[in-house]
Coordinates of C-alpha atoms and ligand atoms in Angstrom, one line a residue:
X30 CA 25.2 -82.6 -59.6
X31 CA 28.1 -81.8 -57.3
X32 CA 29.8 -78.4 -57.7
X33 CA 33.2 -79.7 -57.2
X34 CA 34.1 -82.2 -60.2
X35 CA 37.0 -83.5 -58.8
X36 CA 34.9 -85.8 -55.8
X37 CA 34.1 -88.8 -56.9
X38 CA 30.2 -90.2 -57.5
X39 CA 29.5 -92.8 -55.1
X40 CA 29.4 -96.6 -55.7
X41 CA 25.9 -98.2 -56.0
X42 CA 25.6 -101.3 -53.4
X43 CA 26.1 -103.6 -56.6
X44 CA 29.3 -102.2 -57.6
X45 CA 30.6 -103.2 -54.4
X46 CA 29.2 -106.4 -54.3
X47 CA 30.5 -106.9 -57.7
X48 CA 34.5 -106.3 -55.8
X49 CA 33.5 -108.5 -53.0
X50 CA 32.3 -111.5 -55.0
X51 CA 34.8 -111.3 -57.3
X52 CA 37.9 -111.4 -54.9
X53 CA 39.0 -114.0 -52.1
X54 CA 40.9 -112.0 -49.5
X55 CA 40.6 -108.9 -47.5
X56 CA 41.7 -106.1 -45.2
X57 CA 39.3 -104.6 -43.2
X58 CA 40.6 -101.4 -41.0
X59 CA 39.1 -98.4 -38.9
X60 CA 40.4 -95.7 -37.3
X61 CA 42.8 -95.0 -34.3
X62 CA 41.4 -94.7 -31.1
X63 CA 38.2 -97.0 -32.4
X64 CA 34.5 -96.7 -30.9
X65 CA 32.0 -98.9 -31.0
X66 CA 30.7 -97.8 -34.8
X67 CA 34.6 -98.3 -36.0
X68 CA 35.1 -102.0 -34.2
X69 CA 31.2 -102.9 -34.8
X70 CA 31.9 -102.3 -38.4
X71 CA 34.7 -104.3 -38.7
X72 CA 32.9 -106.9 -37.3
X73 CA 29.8 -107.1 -39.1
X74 CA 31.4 -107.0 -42.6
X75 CA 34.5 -109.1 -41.7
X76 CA 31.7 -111.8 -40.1
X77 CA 29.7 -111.8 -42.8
X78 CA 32.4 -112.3 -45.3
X79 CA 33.7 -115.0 -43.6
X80 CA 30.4 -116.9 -43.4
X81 CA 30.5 -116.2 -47.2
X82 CA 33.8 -117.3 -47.6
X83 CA 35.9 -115.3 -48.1
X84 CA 39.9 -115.0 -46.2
X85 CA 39.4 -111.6 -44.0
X86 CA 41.8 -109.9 -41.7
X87 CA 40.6 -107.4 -39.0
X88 CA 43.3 -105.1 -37.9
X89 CA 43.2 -101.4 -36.2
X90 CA 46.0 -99.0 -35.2
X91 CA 45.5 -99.8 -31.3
X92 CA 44.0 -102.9 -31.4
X93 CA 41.0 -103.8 -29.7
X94 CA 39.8 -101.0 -26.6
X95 CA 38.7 -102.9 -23.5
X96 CA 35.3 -101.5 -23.9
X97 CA 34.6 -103.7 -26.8
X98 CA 36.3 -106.7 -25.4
X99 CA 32.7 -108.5 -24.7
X100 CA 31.6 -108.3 -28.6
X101 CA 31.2 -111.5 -29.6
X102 CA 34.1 -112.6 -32.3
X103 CA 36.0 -109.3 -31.1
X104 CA 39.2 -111.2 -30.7
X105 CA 39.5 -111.4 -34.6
X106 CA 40.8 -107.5 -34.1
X107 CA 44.4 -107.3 -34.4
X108 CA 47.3 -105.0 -34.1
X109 CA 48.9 -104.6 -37.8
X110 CA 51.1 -107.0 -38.3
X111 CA 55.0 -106.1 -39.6
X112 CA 55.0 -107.3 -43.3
X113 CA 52.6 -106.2 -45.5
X114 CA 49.5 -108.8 -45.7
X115 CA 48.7 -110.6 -49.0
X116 CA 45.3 -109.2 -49.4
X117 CA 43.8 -108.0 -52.8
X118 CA 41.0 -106.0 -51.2
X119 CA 41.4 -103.1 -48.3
X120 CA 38.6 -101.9 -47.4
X121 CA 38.4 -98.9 -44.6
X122 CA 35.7 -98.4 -42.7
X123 CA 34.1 -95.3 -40.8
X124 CA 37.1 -93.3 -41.0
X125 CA 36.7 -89.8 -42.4
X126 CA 40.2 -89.5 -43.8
X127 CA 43.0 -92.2 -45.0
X128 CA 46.0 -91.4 -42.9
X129 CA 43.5 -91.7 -39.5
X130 CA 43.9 -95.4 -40.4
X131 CA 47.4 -95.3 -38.8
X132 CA 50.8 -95.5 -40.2
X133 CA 51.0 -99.3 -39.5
X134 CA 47.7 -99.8 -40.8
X135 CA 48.6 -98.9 -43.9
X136 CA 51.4 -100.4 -44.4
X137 CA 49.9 -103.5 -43.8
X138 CA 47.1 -103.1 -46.3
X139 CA 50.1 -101.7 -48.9
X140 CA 49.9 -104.9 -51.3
X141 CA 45.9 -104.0 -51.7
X142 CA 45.3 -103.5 -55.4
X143 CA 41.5 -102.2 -54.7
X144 CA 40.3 -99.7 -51.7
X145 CA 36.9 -99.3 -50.9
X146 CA 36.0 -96.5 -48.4
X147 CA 32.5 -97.0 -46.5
X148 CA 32.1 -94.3 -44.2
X149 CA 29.2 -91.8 -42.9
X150 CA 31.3 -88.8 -41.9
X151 CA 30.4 -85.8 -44.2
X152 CA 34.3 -84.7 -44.4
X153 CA 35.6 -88.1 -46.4
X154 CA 37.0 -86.6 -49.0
X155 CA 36.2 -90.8 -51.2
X156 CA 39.9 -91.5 -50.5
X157 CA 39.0 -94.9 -51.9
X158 CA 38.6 -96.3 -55.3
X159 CA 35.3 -97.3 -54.6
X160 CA 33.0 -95.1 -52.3
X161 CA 30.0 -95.5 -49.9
X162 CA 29.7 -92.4 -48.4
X163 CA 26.3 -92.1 -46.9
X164 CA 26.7 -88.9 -44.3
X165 CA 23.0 -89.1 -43.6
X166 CA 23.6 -92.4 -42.5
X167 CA 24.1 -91.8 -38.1
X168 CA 26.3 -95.3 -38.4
X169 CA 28.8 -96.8 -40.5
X170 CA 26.9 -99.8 -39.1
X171 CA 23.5 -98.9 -40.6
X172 CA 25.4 -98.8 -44.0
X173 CA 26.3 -101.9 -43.8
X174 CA 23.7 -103.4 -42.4
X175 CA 21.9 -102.0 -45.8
X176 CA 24.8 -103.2 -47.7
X177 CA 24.7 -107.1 -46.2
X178 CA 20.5 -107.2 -46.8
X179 CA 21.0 -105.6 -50.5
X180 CA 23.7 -108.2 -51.5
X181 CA 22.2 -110.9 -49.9
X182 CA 25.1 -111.7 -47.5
X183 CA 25.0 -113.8 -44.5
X184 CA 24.4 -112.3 -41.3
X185 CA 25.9 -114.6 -39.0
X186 CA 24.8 -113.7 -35.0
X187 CA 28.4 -111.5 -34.6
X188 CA 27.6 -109.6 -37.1
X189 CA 23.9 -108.9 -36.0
X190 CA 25.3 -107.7 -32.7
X191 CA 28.1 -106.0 -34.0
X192 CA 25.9 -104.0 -36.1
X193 CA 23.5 -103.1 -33.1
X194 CA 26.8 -101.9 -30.8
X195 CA 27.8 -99.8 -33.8
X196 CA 24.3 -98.0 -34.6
X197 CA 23.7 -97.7 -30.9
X198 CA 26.7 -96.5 -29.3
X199 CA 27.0 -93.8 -32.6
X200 CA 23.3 -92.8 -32.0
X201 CA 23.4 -92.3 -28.5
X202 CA 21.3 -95.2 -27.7
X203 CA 18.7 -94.4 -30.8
X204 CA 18.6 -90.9 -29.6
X205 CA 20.4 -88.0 -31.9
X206 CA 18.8 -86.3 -34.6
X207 CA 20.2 -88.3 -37.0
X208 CA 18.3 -91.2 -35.9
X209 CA 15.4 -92.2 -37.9
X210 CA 12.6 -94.8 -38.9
X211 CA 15.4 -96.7 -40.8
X212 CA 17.3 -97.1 -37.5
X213 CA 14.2 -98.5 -35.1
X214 CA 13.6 -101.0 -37.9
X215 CA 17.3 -101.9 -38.5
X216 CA 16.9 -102.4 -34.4
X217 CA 13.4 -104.3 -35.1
X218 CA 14.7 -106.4 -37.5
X219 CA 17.7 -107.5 -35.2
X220 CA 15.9 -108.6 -32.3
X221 CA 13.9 -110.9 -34.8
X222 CA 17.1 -111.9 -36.4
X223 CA 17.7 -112.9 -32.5
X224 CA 19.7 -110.2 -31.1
X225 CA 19.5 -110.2 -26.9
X226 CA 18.7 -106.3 -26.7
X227 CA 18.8 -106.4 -22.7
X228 CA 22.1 -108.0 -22.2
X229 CA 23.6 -106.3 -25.0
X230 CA 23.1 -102.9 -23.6
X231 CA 24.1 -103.8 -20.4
X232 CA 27.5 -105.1 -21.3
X233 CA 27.7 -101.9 -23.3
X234 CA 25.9 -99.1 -21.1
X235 CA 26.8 -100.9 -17.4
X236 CA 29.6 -102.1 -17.3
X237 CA 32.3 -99.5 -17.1
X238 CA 35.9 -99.3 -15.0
X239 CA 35.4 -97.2 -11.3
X240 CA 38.8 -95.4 -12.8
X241 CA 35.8 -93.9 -15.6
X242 CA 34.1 -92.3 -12.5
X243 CA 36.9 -91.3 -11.0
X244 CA 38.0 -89.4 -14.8
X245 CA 33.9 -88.7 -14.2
X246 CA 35.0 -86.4 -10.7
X247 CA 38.6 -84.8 -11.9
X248 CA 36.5 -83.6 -15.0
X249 CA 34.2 -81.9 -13.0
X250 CA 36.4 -79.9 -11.6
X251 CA 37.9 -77.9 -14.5
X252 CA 34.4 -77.5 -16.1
X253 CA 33.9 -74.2 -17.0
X254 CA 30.9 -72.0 -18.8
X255 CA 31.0 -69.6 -21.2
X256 CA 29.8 -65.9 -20.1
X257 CA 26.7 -66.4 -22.4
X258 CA 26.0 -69.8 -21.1
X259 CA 26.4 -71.1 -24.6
X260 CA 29.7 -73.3 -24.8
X261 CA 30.6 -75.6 -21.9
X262 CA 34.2 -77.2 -21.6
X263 CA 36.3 -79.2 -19.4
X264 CA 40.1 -80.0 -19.5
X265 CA 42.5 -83.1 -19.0
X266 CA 46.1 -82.7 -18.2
X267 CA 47.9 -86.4 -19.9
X268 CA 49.0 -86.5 -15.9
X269 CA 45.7 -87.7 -15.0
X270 CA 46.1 -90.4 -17.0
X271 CA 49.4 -91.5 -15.6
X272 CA 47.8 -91.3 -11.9
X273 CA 44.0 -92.8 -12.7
X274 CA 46.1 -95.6 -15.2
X275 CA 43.4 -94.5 -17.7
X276 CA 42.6 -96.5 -21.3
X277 CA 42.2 -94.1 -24.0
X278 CA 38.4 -95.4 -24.3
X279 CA 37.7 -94.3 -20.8
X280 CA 36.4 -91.2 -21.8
X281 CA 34.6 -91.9 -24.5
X282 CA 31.2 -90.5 -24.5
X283 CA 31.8 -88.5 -21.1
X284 CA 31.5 -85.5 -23.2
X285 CA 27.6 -85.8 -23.4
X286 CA 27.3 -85.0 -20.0
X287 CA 28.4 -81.3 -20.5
X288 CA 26.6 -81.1 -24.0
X289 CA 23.5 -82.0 -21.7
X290 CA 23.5 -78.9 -19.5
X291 CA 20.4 -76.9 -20.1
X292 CA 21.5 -73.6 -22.0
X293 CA 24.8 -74.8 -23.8
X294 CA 24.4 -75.3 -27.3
X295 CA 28.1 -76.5 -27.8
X296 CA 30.5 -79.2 -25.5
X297 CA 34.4 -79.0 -25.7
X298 CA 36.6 -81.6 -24.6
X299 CA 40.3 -80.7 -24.3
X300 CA 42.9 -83.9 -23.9
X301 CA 46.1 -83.4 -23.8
X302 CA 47.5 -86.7 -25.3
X303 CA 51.4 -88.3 -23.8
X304 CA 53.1 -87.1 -27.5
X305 CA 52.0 -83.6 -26.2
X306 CA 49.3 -83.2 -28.9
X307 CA 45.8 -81.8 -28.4
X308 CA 42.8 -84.0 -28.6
X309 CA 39.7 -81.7 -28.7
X310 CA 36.1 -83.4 -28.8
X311 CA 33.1 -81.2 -29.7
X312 CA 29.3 -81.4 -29.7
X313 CA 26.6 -79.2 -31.0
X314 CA 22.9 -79.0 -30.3
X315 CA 22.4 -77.0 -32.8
X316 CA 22.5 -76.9 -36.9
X317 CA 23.5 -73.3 -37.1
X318 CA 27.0 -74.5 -35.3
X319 CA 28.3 -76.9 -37.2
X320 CA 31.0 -78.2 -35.1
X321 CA 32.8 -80.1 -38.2
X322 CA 33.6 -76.4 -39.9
X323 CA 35.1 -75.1 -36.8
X324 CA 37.0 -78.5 -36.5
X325 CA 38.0 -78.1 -40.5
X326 CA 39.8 -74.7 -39.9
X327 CA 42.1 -77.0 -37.2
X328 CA 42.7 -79.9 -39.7
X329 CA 40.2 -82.1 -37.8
X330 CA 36.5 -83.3 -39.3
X331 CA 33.2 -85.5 -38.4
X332 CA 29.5 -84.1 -38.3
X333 CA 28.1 -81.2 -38.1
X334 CA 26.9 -82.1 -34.5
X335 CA 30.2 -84.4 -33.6
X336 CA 33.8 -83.9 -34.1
X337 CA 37.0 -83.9 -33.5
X338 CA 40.7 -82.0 -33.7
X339 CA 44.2 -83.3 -33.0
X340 CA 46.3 -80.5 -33.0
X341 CA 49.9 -79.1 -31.4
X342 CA 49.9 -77.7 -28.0
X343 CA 50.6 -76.4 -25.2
X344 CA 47.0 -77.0 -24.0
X345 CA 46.3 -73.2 -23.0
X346 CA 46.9 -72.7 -26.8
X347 CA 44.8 -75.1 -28.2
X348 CA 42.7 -74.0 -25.9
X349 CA 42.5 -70.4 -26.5
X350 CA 42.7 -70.8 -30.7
X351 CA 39.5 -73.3 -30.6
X352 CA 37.7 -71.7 -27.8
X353 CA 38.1 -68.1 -29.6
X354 CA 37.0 -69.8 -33.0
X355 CA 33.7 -71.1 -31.7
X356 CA 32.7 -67.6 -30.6
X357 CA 33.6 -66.1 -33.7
X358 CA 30.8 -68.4 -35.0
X359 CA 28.8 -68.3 -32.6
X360 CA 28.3 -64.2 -33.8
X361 CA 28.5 -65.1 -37.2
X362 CA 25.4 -67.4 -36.5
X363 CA 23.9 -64.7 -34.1
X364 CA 22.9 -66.7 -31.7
Ligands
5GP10 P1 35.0 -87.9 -31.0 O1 34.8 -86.6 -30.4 O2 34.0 -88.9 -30.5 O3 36.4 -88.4 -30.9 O4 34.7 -87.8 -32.6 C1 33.6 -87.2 -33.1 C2 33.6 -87.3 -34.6 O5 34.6 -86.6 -35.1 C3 33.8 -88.8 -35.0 O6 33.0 -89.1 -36.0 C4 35.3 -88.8 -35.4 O7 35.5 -89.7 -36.5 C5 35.5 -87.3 -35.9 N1 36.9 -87.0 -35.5 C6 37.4 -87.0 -34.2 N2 38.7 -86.5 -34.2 C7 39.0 -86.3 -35.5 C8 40.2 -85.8 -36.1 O8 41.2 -85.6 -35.5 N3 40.1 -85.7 -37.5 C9 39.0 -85.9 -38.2 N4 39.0 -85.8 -39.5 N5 37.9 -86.4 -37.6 C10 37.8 -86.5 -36.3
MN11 MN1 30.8 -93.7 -36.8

């Protein structure tokens, strides 16, 4: 019943199953700059095709962050290698839009003859030739954790824990509103499935670089509030990166800290990345600002409570376009 005929329908579980059993080899990628959900998912499907197995390569853009370095069969992640890998089956996984894949990324999948696109962000346009968009879904992970229990695929123990880093670092520790029953008993079942919930979160939640806190302090100072209280931002000039030596996943997540001030209904992150390029990070508390609209009018995408722009600078630009965007909806929303 979708207005728009040209989107595709998406796969049912079996129709993917039915490409999975029926090939040998595979290329699994995420998106640049990965999180937890993009590197969990990797992990979980790559894991549990192997166990079934298959041949499976793991590659991303920029490798494997730091942050992730503790997940258990992590170092399967590689850069893409130079020549194009002899895989039948690419299959990309909680990126909203092909080319965020990366330019080497692709290239290495080019000799793919089937793509499958599993994703959760509502502004995947199904680049694939098979689908699983599920934007209700607050995880890749939890897709595929319905995916591996449908199919009856093995869930060997890196997969069980990749899937909890992805559904918990993408839910905020089971907190945002996307979160539901299906998510506590995805969590349920993993513990019985064996999963060490106490050490898990602490190499996850404790166990961050002083140079993060130290990001933590410099951010603080350019924090600024709206007049109306409504939209709190901060600011990081690339330089502070050159003198904290900072990883681009040092930040991730700092953002929630604004998007918790009492009041502010949206969070803006502006980065200003070394190629000069804008990286803005935004958060809404509320339904009525759906912060993947505003990022659509600046090429970006995500959810309507999470996303994300790369755009051209100078940083007082970006700044002043995106800024003056969100208070035009803002109005429009009358709020
Ligand atoms: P974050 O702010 O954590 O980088 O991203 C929030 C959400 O927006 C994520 O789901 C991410 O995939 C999406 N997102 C971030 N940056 C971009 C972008 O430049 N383009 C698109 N299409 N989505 C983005
Ligand atoms: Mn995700």
């Amino acid at each position: 019943m979708s207005e728009s005929t040209s989107i595709p329908e998406n796969a049912s579980f079996e129709q993917i199953g039915e490409v999975l059993r029926n090939h040998q080899s595979f290329v699994l990628i995420s998106h640049v700059r990965p999180d937890g959900d993009a590197i969990g998912s990797q992990l979980a499907l790559g894991y549990a095709l192997m166990a079934a197995g298959k041949s499976v390569r793991l590659i991303n853009e920029d490798g494997l962050p730091d942050n992730l370095a503790f997940m258990a069969g992590s170092g399967k992640i590689e850069l893409p290698p130079a020549e194009p890998l002899d895989a039948e089956v690419a299959i990309a996984l909680d990126t909203a839009t092909k080319p965020r894949l990366g330019d080497n990324a692709l290239r290495a999948a080019s000799k793919a003859k089937i793509w499958l696109n599993i994703d959760h962000h509502v502004s995947n346009p199904k680049y694939g030739d098979l689908n699983l968009i599920d934007s209700k879904s607050p995880a890749t992970g939890q897709i595929l954790y319905q995916l591996i229990i449908a199919l009856g695929l093995p869930m060997p123990a890196e997969s069980r824990d990749a899937i909890y880093v992805a559904v918990s670092t993408d839910t905020g520790s089971f907190q945002y509103p996307s979160t539901t029953d299906a998510t506590y008993a995805l969590g349920a079942d993993l513990i019985r499935r064996g999963l060490d919930v106490g050490t898990i979160n602490s190499l996850i939640y404790d166990n961050y670089p002083f140079r993060r806190l130290e990001l933590m302090r410099a951010l603080l100072n350019t924090l600024e509030l709206s007049e109306n209280g409504l939209v709190a931002n901060w600011t990081m000039r690339d330089q502070l990166r050159i003198d904290l030596g900072l990883l681009p996943e040092d930040s991730e997540g700092l953002i929630d800290l604004i998007r918790a001030i009492r009041g502010v209904q949206l969070a803006v992150f502006f980065e200003e990345l070394p190629d000069g390029k804008i990286r803005i990070s935004m958060r809404s508390k509320d339904r009525r600002l759906d912060v993947c609209q505003i990022a659509t009018e600046f090429g970006g995408g995500g959810h309507a409570l999470a996303a994300g722009i790369r755009m051209a600078g100078p940083l007082e630009d970006a700044k002043s376009r995106v800024l003056g965007a969100i208070h035009r909806r803002i109005e429009a929303a009358g709020l």
